[in-house]
Amino acid sequence: MDLLPSNGYSMQDIIAYALSVNRESKRVEFKREFDPNSRPHWCEVIKDIVALGNSGGGVILFGINDDGSPSCASVDGLSRLDPADIANKITSFTGAVDFPLEVHSVNKSGQKIVAFLIHGVGLPLVFEKEGNYDNKLGSKGTAFGRGTMYFRHGAKSEPAHFADVQSAMERYIRIERKNWLSGVRKFTQAPRGTKFIAITQGAKEAVVGTPTSNVRVVKTKTAT
């Protein structure tokens, strides 16, 4: 079974697994170095982040060589980044989405490593802008094109196949079904005599005896 948050594994479990392996995979990506001020680096990392999210989630480790050993490259600038700023960079290419991403500073063989923990997204993300940049040779590079979807194929982030989209949609349906059944279970397992009240979203007036949309948090333990 995949070590993913959606399968009940903790952040510690997932990152510990990523640190223990010696090669990249569908769920694990290694980056030897990363310059937060480099557009080429950002475009390539955003491609990997989106591919992992579309594929159900995974981990990117910064400061790790291809064989899983520490590269000893500095990751201090990366560790100071705000996850919200990273999410904003992603949405500048994919449009406004709620992208779940966590940044953690960890250690391997005495070297500081930064881990991006990427949760799986619901519906697959599509790039709305091209990931273009100037490379060191002065020519143009492209990490991803407009209108493309990326998924993980083994240890690579590549354009989607039909099977990728089909698998993503099936995963989305499973998650939605699980959430729906959880809601149904609350009704079926409620104690005898429980009353359920349906409230119209955005309603300005409350029926007598029903909750209202005006809620205030207080410290008084005897408050209603």
XYZ file of C-alpha atoms in Angstrom:
224
model
C 0.000 0.000 0.000
C 1.217 3.520 -0.845
C 2.473 5.614 2.053
C 0.076 8.503 1.574
C -1.893 10.760 3.945
C -5.098 9.542 2.270
C -4.199 5.983 3.327
C -3.835 6.950 6.975
C -0.060 7.321 7.173
C 1.386 10.193 9.188
C 3.721 12.893 7.908
C 6.547 11.291 9.906
C 5.946 7.893 8.285
C 5.950 9.291 4.769
C 9.066 11.449 5.139
C 10.922 8.679 6.996
C 10.246 6.354 4.072
C 11.467 8.937 1.555
C 14.686 9.411 3.540
C 15.273 5.649 3.697
C 15.172 4.878 -0.038
C 18.117 5.174 -2.424
C 16.267 5.972 -5.633
C 13.400 8.069 -6.916
C 9.966 6.590 -7.539
C 6.367 7.482 -8.264
C 6.080 8.951 -4.748
C 9.613 10.276 -4.161
C 11.630 12.919 -6.018
C 15.206 13.994 -5.167
C 16.669 17.451 -5.836
C 20.429 17.838 -5.430
C 20.179 21.616 -5.019
C 17.661 24.404 -5.300
C 17.985 28.155 -5.745
C 14.824 29.992 -4.549
C 15.745 32.881 -6.865
C 16.009 30.697 -9.982
C 13.011 30.608 -12.337
C 14.273 27.414 -14.077
C 14.484 25.662 -10.708
C 10.985 26.800 -9.766
C 9.431 25.736 -13.076
C 10.922 22.250 -12.834
C 9.916 21.853 -9.175
C 6.373 23.095 -9.815
C 6.062 20.494 -12.572
C 7.079 17.781 -10.094
C 4.772 19.126 -7.367
C 1.761 19.146 -9.680
C 2.612 15.698 -11.078
C 2.845 14.259 -7.550
C -0.401 15.958 -6.512
C -2.210 14.644 -9.589
C -0.839 11.150 -8.913
C -2.123 11.035 -5.333
C 0.711 12.691 -3.407
C 4.353 12.201 -2.493
C 7.553 13.815 -1.223
C 10.280 15.971 -2.754
C 13.579 15.951 -0.839
C 15.977 18.852 -1.423
C 19.689 18.336 -0.767
C 19.687 14.702 -1.924
C 21.664 13.121 -4.777
C 20.117 10.668 -7.250
C 21.407 7.742 -5.172
C 19.678 8.980 -2.006
C 22.834 10.336 -0.333
C 23.035 13.915 1.016
C 24.453 16.352 -1.554
C 25.657 18.778 1.165
C 24.134 21.650 -0.820
C 22.699 24.462 1.314
C 18.912 24.383 1.690
C 18.660 27.232 4.213
C 16.922 29.594 1.780
C 14.362 26.945 0.921
C 13.600 26.093 4.550
C 12.646 29.727 5.211
C 9.998 29.810 2.501
C 6.373 30.198 3.536
C 4.190 27.310 2.233
C 1.591 29.930 1.280
C 4.125 31.631 -1.014
C 4.949 28.283 -2.622
C 1.242 27.627 -3.168
C 0.915 31.063 -4.773
C 3.701 30.224 -7.215
C 1.899 27.021 -8.157
C -1.465 28.719 -8.639
C 0.154 31.389 -10.831
C 0.522 28.576 -13.380
C -2.524 26.415 -12.584
C -5.137 28.983 -11.592
C -6.747 29.386 -8.181
C -6.841 26.014 -6.419
C -6.569 24.823 -2.839
C -3.206 23.051 -3.012
C -2.207 21.138 0.152
C 1.576 21.308 0.650
C 3.766 21.144 3.765
C 7.429 22.162 4.194
C 9.560 20.335 6.778
C 13.232 20.571 7.761
C 14.679 17.116 8.457
C 18.081 15.472 8.805
C 19.931 12.699 6.997
C 23.449 11.568 7.932
C 23.996 14.839 9.791
C 22.982 16.983 6.826
C 19.999 19.345 6.773
C 17.367 18.321 4.229
C 14.131 20.080 3.253
C 11.081 17.965 2.477
C 8.011 19.074 0.528
C 5.105 16.839 1.535
C 2.521 16.979 -1.256
C -1.006 15.735 -0.670
C -3.087 14.351 -3.499
C -5.495 16.758 -5.184
C -9.117 16.008 -5.987
C -9.531 16.739 -9.674
C -6.297 16.811 -11.727
C -4.590 20.184 -12.112
C -4.058 21.645 -15.581
C -1.349 24.190 -16.368
C -2.944 27.419 -17.602
C 0.389 29.108 -18.348
C 3.609 27.865 -19.892
C 6.601 27.217 -17.664
C 9.184 29.000 -19.827
C 12.633 30.159 -18.712
C 16.087 31.121 -19.958
C 18.696 28.453 -19.315
C 22.401 28.899 -18.605
C 23.290 28.650 -22.300
C 21.095 31.624 -23.135
C 18.446 29.593 -24.962
C 14.822 29.075 -23.976
C 13.662 26.142 -21.888
C 10.139 24.879 -21.197
C 9.225 22.766 -18.177
C 5.556 22.407 -19.168
C 3.129 23.777 -21.733
C -0.208 25.497 -21.449
C -3.169 23.129 -21.276
C -1.083 20.148 -20.152
C -1.561 17.791 -17.214
C 1.388 16.050 -15.595
C 1.540 12.769 -13.679
C 4.280 10.575 -12.249
C 5.410 7.734 -14.512
C 7.858 5.828 -12.372
C 10.486 8.349 -11.274
C 9.586 10.936 -13.927
C 7.017 13.723 -14.177
C 5.515 13.450 -17.653
C 2.445 14.555 -19.655
C -0.721 12.629 -18.856
C -1.863 9.412 -20.494
C -5.526 8.457 -20.682
C -4.946 5.877 -17.928
C -3.592 8.617 -15.628
C -6.745 10.720 -15.949
C -8.960 7.658 -15.545
C -7.096 6.618 -12.398
C -7.297 10.164 -10.974
C -11.050 10.332 -11.559
C -11.565 6.922 -9.927
C -9.527 8.075 -6.902
C -11.604 11.261 -6.694
C -14.850 9.261 -6.781
C -13.588 6.913 -4.048
C -12.718 9.855 -1.791
C -16.074 11.567 -2.403
C -17.938 8.312 -1.771
C -16.010 7.823 1.473
C -16.892 11.360 2.613
C -20.531 10.865 1.667
C -20.761 7.553 3.522
C -19.155 9.164 6.563
C -21.957 11.728 6.582
C -24.607 9.040 6.197
C -23.047 7.082 9.079
C -23.504 10.079 11.392
C -27.242 9.893 10.729
C -27.587 6.123 11.033
C -25.528 5.897 14.241
C -27.077 8.880 16.003
C -28.747 8.112 19.379
C -32.501 7.523 19.494
C -34.417 10.784 19.736
C -31.784 12.831 17.897
C -33.266 15.631 15.783
C -31.595 16.727 12.545
C -32.158 20.232 11.221
C -31.448 21.333 7.648
C -30.354 24.954 7.339
C -30.292 26.707 3.975
C -26.841 28.057 3.202
C -26.781 31.835 3.437
C -30.124 32.046 5.250
C -30.488 35.351 7.138
C -33.344 34.317 9.433
C -33.450 31.319 11.731
C -36.501 29.296 12.639
C -37.235 29.217 16.374
C -35.328 26.378 18.007
C -32.702 26.060 15.252
C -29.073 27.168 15.200
C -28.309 30.546 13.654
C -25.444 31.682 11.459
C -24.237 34.081 14.190
C -21.711 32.260 16.358
C -19.367 33.846 18.910
C -16.564 31.981 20.669
C -16.366 32.688 24.396
C -14.452 31.265 27.346
C -17.499 30.864 29.582
C -18.013 27.139 30.144
C -21.737 27.529 30.843
C -22.412 29.423 27.587
C -24.947 27.995 25.145
